[in-house]
PDB file of C-alpha atoms in Angstrom:
ATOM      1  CA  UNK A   1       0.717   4.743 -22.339  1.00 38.00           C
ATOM      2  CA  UNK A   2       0.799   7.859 -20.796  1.00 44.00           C
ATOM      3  CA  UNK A   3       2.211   8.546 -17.605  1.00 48.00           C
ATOM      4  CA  UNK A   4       0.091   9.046 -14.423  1.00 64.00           C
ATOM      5  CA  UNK A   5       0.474  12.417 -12.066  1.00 90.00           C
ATOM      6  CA  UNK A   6      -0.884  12.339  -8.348  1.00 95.00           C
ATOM      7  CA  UNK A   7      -2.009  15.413  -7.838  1.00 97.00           C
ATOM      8  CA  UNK A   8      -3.584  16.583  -4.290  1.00 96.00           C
ATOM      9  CA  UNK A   9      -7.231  17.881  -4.098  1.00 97.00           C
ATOM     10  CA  UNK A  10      -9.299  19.124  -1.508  1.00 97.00           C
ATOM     11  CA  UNK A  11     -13.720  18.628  -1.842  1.00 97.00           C
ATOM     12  CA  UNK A  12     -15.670  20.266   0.767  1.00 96.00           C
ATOM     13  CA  UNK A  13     -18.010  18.310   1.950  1.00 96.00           C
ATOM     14  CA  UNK A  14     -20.434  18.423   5.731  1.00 93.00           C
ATOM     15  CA  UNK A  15     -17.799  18.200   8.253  1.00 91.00           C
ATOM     16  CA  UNK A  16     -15.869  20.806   6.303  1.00 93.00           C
ATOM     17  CA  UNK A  17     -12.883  19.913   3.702  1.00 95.00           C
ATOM     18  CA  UNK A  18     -11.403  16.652   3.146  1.00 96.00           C
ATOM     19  CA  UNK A  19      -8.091  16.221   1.313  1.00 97.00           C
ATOM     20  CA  UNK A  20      -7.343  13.301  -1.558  1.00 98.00           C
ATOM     21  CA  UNK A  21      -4.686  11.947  -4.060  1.00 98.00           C
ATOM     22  CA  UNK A  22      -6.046  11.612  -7.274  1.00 98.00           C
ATOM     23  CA  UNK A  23      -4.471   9.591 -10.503  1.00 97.00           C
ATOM     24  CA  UNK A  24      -5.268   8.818 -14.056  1.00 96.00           C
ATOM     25  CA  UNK A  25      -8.835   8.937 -15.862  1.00 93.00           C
ATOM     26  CA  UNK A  26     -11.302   6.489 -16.491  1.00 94.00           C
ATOM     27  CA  UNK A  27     -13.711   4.181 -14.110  1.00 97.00           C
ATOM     28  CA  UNK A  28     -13.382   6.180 -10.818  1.00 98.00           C
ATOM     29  CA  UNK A  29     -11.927   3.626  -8.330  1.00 98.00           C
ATOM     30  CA  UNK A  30     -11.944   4.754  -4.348  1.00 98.00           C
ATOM     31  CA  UNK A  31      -8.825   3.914  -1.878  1.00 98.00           C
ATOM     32  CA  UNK A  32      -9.995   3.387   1.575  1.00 98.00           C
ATOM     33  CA  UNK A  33      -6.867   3.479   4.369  1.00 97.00           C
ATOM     34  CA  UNK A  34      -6.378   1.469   7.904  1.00 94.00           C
ATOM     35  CA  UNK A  35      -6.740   2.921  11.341  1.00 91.00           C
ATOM     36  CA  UNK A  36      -3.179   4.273  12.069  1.00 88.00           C
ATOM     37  CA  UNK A  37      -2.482   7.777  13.978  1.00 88.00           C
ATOM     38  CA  UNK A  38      -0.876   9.122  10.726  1.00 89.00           C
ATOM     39  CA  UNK A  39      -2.827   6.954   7.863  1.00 92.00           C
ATOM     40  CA  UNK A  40      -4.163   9.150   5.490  1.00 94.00           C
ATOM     41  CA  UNK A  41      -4.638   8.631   1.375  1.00 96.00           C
ATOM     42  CA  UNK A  42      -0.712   9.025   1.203  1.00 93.00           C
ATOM     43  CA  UNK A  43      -0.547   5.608   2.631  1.00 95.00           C
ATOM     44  CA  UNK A  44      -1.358   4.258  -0.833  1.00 97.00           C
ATOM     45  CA  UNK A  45       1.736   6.330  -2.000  1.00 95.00           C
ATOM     46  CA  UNK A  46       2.673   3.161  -4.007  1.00 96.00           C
ATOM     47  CA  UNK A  47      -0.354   2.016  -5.448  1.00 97.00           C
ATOM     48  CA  UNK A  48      -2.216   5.619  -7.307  1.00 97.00           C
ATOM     49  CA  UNK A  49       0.083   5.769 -10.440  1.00 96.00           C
ATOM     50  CA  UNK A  50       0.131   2.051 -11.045  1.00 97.00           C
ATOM     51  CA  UNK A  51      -3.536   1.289 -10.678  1.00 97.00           C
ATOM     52  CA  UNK A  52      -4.078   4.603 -12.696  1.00 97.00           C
ATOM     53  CA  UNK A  53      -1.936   3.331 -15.813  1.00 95.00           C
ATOM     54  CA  UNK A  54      -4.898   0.544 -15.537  1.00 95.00           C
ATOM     55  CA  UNK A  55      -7.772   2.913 -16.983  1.00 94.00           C
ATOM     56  CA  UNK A  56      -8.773   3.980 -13.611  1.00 97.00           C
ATOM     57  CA  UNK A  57      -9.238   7.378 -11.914  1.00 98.00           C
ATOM     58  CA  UNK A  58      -7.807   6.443  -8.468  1.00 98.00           C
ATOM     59  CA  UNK A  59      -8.941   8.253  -5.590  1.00 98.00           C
ATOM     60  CA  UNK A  60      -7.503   8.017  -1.953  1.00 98.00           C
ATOM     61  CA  UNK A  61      -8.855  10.162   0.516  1.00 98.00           C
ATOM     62  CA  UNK A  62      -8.246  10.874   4.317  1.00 96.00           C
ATOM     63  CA  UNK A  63     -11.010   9.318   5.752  1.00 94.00           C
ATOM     64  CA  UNK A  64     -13.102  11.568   8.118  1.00 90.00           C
ATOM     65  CA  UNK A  65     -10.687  12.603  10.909  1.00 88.00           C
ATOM     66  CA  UNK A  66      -7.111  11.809   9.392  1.00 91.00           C
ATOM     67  CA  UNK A  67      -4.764  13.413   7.648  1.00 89.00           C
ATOM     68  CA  UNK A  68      -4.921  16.722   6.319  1.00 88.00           C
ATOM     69  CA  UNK A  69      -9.083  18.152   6.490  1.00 87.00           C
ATOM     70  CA  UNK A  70     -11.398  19.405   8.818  1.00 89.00           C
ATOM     71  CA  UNK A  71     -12.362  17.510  12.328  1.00 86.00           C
ATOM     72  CA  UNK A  72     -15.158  17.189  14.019  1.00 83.00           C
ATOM     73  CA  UNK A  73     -15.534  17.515  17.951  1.00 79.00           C
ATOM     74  CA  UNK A  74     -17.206  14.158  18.766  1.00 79.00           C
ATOM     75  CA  UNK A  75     -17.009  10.473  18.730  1.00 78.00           C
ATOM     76  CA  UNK A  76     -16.911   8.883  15.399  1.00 79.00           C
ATOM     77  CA  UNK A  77     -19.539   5.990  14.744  1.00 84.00           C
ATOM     78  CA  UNK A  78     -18.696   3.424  11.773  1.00 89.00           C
ATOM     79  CA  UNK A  79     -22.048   4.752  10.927  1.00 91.00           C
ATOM     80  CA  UNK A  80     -20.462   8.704  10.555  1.00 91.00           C
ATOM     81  CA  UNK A  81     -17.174   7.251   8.785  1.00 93.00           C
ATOM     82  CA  UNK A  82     -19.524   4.199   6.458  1.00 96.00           C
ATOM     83  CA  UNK A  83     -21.358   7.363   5.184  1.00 96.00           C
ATOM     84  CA  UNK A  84     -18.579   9.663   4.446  1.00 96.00           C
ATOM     85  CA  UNK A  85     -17.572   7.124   1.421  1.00 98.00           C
ATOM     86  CA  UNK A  86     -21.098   7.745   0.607  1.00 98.00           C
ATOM     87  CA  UNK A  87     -21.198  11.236   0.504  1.00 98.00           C
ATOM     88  CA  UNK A  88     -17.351  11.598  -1.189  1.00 98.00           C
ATOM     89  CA  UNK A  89     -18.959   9.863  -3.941  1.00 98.00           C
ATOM     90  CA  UNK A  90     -21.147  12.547  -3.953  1.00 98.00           C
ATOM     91  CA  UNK A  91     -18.983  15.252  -3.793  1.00 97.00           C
ATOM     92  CA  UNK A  92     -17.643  14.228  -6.953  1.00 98.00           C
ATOM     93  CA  UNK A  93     -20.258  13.412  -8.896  1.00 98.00           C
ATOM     94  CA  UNK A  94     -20.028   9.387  -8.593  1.00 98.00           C
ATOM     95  CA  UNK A  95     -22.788   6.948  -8.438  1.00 97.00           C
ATOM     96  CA  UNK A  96     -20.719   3.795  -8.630  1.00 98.00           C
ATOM     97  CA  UNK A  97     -16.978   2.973  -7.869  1.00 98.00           C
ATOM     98  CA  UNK A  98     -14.730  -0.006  -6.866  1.00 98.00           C
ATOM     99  CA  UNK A  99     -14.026   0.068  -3.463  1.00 98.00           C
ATOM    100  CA  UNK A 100     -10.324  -0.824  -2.531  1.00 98.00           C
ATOM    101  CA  UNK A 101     -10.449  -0.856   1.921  1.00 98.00           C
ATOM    102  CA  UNK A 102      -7.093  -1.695   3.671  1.00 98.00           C
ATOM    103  CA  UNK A 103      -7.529  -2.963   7.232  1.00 96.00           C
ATOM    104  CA  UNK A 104     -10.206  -0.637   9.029  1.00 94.00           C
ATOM    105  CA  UNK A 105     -10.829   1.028   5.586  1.00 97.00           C
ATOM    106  CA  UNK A 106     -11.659  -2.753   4.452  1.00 98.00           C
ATOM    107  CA  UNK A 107     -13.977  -3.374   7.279  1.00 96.00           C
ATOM    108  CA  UNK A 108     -16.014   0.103   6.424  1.00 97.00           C
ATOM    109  CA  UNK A 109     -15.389  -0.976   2.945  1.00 98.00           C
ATOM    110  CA  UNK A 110     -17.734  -4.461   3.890  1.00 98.00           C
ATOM    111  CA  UNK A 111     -20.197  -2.353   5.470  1.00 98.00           C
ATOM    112  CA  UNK A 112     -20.340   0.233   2.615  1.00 98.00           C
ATOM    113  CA  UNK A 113     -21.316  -2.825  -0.027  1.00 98.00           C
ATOM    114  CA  UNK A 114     -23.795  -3.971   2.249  1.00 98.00           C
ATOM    115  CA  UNK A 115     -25.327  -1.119   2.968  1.00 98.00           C
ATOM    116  CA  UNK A 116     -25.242   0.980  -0.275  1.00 98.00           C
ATOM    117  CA  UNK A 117     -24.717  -2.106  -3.097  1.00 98.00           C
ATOM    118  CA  UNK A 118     -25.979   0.503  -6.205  1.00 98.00           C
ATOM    119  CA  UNK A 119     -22.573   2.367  -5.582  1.00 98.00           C
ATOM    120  CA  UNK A 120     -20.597  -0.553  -5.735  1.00 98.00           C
ATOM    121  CA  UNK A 121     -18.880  -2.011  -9.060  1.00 98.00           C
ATOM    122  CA  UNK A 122     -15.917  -4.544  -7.238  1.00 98.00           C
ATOM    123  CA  UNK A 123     -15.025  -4.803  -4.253  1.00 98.00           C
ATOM    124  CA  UNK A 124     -11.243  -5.549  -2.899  1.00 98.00           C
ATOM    125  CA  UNK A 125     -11.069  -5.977   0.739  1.00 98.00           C
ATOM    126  CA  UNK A 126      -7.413  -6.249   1.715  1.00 98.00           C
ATOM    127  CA  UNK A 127      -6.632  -7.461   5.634  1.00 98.00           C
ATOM    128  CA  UNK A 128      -9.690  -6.238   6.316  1.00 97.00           C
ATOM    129  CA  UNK A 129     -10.825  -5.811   9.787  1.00 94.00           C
ATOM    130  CA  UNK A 130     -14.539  -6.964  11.044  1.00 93.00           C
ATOM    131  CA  UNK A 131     -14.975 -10.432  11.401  1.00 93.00           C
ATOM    132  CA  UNK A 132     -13.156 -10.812  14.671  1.00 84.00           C
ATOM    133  CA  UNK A 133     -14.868  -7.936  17.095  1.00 71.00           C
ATOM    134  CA  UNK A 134     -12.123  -8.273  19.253  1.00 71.00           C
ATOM    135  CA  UNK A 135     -10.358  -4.798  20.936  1.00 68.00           C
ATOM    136  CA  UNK A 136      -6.787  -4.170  19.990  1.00 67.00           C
ATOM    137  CA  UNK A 137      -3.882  -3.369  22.788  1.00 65.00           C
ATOM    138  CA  UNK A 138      -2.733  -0.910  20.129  1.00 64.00           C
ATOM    139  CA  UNK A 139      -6.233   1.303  20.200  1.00 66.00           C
ATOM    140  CA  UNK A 140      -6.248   1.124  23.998  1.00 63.00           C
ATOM    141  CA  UNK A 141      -2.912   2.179  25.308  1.00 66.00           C
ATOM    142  CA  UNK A 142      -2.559   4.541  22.263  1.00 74.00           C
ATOM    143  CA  UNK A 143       0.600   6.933  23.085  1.00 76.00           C
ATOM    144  CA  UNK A 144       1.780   9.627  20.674  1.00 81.00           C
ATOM    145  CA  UNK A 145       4.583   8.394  18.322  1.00 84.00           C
ATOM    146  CA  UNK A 146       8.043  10.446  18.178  1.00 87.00           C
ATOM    147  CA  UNK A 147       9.374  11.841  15.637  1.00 89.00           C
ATOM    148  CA  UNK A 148      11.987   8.878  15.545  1.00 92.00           C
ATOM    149  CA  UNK A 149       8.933   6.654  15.451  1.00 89.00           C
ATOM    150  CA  UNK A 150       7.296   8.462  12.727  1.00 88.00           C
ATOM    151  CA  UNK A 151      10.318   8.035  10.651  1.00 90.00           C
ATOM    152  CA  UNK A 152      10.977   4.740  11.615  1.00 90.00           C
ATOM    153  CA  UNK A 153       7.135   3.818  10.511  1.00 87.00           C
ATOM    154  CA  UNK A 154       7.901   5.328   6.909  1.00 89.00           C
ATOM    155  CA  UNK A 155      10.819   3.379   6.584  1.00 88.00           C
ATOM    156  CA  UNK A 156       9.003   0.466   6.982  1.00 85.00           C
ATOM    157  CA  UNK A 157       6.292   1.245   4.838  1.00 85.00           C
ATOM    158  CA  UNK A 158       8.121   2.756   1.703  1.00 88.00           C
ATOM    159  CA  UNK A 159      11.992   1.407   2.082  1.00 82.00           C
ATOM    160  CA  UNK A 160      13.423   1.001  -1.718  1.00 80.00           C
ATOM    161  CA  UNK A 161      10.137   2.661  -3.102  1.00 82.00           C
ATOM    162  CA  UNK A 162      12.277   5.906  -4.697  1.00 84.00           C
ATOM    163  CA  UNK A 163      10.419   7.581  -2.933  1.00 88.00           C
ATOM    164  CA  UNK A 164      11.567  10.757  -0.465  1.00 89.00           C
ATOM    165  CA  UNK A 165      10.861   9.243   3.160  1.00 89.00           C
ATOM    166  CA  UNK A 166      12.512  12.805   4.303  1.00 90.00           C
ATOM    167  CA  UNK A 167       9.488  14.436   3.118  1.00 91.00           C
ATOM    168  CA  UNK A 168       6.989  11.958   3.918  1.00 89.00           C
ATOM    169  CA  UNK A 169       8.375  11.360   7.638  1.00 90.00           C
ATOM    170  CA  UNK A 170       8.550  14.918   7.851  1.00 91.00           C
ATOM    171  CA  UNK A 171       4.826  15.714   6.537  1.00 88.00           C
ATOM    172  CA  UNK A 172       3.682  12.950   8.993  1.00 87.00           C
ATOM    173  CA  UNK A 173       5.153  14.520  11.854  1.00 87.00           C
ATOM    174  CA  UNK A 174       3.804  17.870  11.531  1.00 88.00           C
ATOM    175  CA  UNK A 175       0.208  16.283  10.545  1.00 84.00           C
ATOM    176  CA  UNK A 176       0.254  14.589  14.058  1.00 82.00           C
ATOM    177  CA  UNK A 177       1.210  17.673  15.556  1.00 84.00           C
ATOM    178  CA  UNK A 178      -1.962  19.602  14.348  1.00 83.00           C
ATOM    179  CA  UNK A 179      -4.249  21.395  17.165  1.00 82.00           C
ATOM    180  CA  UNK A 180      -6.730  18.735  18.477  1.00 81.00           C
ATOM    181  CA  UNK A 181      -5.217  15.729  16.512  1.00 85.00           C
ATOM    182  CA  UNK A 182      -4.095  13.806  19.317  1.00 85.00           C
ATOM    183  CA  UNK A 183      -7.995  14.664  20.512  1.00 84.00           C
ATOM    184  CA  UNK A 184      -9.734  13.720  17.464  1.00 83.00           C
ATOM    185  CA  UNK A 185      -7.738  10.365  16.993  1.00 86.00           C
ATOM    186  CA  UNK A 186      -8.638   9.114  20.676  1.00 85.00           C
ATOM    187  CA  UNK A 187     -12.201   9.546  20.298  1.00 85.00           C
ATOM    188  CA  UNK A 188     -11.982   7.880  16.944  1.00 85.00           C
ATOM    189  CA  UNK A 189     -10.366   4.843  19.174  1.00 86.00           C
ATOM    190  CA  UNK A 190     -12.910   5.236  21.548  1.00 85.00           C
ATOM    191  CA  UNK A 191     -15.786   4.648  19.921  1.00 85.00           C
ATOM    192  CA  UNK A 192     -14.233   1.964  17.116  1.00 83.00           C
ATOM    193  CA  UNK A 193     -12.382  -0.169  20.135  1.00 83.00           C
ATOM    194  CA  UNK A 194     -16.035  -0.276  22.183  1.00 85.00           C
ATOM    195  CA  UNK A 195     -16.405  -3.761  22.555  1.00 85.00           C
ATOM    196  CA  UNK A 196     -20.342  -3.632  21.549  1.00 87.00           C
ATOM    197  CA  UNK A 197     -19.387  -1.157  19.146  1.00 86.00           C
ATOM    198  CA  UNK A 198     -17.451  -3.811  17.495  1.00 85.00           C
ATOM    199  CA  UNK A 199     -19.993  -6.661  18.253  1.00 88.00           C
ATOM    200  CA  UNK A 200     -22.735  -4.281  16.528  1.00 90.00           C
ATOM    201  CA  UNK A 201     -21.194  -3.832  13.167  1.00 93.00           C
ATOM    202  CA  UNK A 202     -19.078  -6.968  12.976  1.00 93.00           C
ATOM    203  CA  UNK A 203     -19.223  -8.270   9.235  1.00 96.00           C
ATOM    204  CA  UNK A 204     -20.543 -11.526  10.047  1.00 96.00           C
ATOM    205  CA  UNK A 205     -24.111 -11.580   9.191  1.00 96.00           C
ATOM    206  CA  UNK A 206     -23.051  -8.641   6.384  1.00 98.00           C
ATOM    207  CA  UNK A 207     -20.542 -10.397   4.137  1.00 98.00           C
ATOM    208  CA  UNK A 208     -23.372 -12.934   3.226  1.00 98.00           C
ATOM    209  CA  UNK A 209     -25.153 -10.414   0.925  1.00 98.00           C
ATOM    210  CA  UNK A 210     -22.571  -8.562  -0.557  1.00 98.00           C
ATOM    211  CA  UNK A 211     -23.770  -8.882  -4.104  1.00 98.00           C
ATOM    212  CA  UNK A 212     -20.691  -7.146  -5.559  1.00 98.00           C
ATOM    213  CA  UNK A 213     -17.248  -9.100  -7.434  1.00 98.00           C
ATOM    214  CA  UNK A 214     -15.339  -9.242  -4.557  1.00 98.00           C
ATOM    215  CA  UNK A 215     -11.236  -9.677  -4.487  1.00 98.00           C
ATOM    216  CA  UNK A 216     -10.012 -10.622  -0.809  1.00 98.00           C
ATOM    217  CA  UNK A 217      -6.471 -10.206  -0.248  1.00 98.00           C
ATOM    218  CA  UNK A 218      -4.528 -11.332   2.628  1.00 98.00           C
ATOM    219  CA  UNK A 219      -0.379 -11.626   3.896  1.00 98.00           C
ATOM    220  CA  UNK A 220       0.277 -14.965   5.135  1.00 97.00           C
ATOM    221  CA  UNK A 221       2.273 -13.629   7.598  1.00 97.00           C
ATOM    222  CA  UNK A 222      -0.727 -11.146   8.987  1.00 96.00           C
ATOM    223  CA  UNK A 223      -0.613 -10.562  13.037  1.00 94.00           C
ATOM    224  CA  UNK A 224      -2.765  -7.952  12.954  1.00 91.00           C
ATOM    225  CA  UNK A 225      -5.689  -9.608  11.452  1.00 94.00           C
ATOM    226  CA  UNK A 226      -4.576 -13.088  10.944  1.00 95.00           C
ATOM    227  CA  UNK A 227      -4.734 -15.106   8.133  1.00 97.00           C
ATOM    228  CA  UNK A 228      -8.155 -17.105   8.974  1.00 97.00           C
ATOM    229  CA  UNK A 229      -9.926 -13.955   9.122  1.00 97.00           C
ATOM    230  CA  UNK A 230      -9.396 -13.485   5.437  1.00 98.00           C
ATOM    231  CA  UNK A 231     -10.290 -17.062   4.667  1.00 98.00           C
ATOM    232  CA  UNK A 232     -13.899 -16.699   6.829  1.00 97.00           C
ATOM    233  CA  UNK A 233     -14.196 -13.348   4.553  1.00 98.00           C
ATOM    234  CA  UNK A 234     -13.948 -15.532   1.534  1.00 98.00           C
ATOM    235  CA  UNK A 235     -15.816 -18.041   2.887  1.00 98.00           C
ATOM    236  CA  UNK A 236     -19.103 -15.840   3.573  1.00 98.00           C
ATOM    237  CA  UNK A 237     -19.050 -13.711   0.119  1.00 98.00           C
ATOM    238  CA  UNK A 238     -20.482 -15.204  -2.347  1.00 98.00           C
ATOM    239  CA  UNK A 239     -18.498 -16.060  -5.437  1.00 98.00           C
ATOM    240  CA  UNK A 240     -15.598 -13.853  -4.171  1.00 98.00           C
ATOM    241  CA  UNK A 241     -12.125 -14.701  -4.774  1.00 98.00           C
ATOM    242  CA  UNK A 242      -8.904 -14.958  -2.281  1.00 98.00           C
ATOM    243  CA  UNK A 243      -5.647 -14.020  -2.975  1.00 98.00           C
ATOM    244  CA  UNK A 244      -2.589 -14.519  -0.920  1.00 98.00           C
ATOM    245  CA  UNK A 245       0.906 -12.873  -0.601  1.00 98.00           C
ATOM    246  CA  UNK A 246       3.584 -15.568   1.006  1.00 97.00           C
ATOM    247  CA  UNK A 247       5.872 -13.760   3.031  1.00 95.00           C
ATOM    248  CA  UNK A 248       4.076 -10.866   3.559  1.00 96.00           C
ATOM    249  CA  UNK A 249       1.977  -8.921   6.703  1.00 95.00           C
ATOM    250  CA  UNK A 250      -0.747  -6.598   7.472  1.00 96.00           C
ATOM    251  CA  UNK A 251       0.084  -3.753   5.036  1.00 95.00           C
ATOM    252  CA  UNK A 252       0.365  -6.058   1.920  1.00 97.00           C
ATOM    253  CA  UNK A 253      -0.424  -2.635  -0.385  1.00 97.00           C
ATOM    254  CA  UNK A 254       3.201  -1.720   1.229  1.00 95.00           C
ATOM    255  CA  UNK A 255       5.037  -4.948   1.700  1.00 94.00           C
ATOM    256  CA  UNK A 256       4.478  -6.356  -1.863  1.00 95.00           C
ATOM    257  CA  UNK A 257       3.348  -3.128  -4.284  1.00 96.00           C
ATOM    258  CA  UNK A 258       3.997  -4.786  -7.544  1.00 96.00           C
ATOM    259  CA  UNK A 259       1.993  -8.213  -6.684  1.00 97.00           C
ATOM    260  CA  UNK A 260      -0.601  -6.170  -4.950  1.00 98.00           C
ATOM    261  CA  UNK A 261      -1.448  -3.663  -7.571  1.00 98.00           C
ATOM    262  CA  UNK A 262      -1.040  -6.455 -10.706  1.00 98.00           C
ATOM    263  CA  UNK A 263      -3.550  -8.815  -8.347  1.00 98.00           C
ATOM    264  CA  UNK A 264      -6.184  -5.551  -7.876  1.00 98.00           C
ATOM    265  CA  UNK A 265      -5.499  -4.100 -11.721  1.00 98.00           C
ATOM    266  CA  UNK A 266      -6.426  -7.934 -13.019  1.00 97.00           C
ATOM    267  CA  UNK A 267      -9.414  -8.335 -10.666  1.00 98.00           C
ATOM    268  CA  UNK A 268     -10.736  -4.583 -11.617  1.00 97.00           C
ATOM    269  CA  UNK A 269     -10.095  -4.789 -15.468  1.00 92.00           C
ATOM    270  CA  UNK A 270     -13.064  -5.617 -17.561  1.00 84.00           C
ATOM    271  CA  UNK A 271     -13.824  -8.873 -18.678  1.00 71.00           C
ATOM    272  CA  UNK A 272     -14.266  -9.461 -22.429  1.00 50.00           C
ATOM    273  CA  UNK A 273     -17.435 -11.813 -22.911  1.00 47.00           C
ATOM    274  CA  UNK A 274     -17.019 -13.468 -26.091  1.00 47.00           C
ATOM    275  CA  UNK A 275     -20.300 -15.000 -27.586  1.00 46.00           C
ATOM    276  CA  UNK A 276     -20.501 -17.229 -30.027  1.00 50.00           C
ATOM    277  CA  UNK A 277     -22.767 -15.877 -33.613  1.00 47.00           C
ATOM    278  CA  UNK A 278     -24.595 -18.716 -34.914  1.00 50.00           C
ATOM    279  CA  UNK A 279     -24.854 -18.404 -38.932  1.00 46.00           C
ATOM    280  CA  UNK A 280     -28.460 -19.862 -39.842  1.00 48.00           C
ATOM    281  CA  UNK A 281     -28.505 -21.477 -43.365  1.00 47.00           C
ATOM    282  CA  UNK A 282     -31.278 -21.746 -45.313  1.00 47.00           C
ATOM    283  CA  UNK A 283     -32.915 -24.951 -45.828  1.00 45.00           C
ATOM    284  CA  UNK A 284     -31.831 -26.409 -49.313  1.00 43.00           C
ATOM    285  CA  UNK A 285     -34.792 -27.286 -51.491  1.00 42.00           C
TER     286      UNK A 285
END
């Protein structure tokens, strides 16, 4: 098998130009990050080549206001950030993906399948947020991380991945040092830790009739978004399935690549239907 390159792209799209990782060819298969100040589609650093060695063209972009693209000078609804999935589909020419959301990206990933089920092949909602509209400490006494901290957070997240954490720390700290960043983040927080913000597009009454093949993953271990959120997830999709890591937290893409990305490459691959060919005899006479 060939190996996979991530390559970075930019797509322009109505807020101006978004940045994304891309890897590998075949059925186009979107990344959706969490919430954090310096999330972006490099948080699935660990996760594009494998998944793309699966016959997928793996996409991670920086949602609307992270990472490296354009801004916009407002509060952003889940309504604003639910239809940017929508219209990087678009962009690129896609009518239907699988949807992989992480944390916040799996709570717009539950509202995207509800809302837009046509552009939905499977589903994979990974410690997602949204059935608990409860406001986080972390969103409302928000400070600006160091650079120690930023380090510190990509040694956590990548430790004993190969990968270079000088680089990554270091491209994290100058993304959070961008004009208007710090800006553009809080009224992100704003709006998302609104406590009828939350109540209003809370998955509850949406997970029902989410029609697509859903995979819910979970970390035992979860404090963020505990374990018996993923279980009521599981509970309220139909026919979906529920996978979960033992000793292992809130960024299970991070904490446990290789069971993660074997779970999500088995749940994604297609399913050979074998049917049986009856062999009709003619009568003897």
């Amino acid at each position: 098998m060939a190996v996979a390159t991530v390559t970075e792209q930019y797509v322009t799209l109505s807020h101006g130009k978004t940045r994304y990782l891309e890897a590998g060819t075949g059925f186009p298969t979107i990344l959706l990050h969490g919430v954090g100040f310096t999330a972006g589609g490099d948080s699935w650093l660990l996760n594009l080549e494998p998944l793309s060695k699966e016959g997928l063209r793996v996409l991670a972009p920086d949602f609307l206001g992270w990472g490296e693209g354009d801004r916009l000078d407002m509060e952003y609804s889940f309504a604003y950030l639910v239809d940017f999935i929508r219209e990087f589909q678009d962009s690129l020419g896609i009518r239907k993906s699988h949807i992989v959301g992480h944390s916040m990206g799996g709570w717009l990933a539950s509202l995207f399948a509800y809302e837009s089920p046509e552009r939905v092949e499977k589903l994979v909602l990974v410690a997602a947020g949204g059935t608990a509209p409860r406001t986080l400490p972390s969103m409302t006494k928000f400070q600006m991380p160091s650079k120690d901290a930023v380090r510190q957070g990509v040694e956590a997240r990548f430790a004993d991945s190969g990968l270079d954490l000088d680089e990554i720390a270091e491209n994290h700290y100058e993304r959070s040092r961008r004009p208007g960043v710090v800006d553009a983040y809080q009224k992100i927080l704003n709006h998302m830790n609104n406590p009828l913000t939350r109540q209003r597009y809370n998955t509850l009454r949406r997970l029902p009739l989410i029609t697509a093949p859903t995979l819910v993953v979970w970390g035992r271990d979860d404090t963020t978004n505990v374990l018996e959120m993923g279980e009521k997830t599981h509970q309220l999709i139909p026919g979906s399935k529920l996978v979960i890591f033992d000793q292992c937290g809130h960024f299970v893409p991070t904490d446990q690549p290789t069971k993660f990305n074997h779970a999500v490459a088995d749940f994604l691959r297609p399913q050979v239907v074998r049917t049986r060919v009856r062999v009709h005899r003619a009568a003897r006479r």
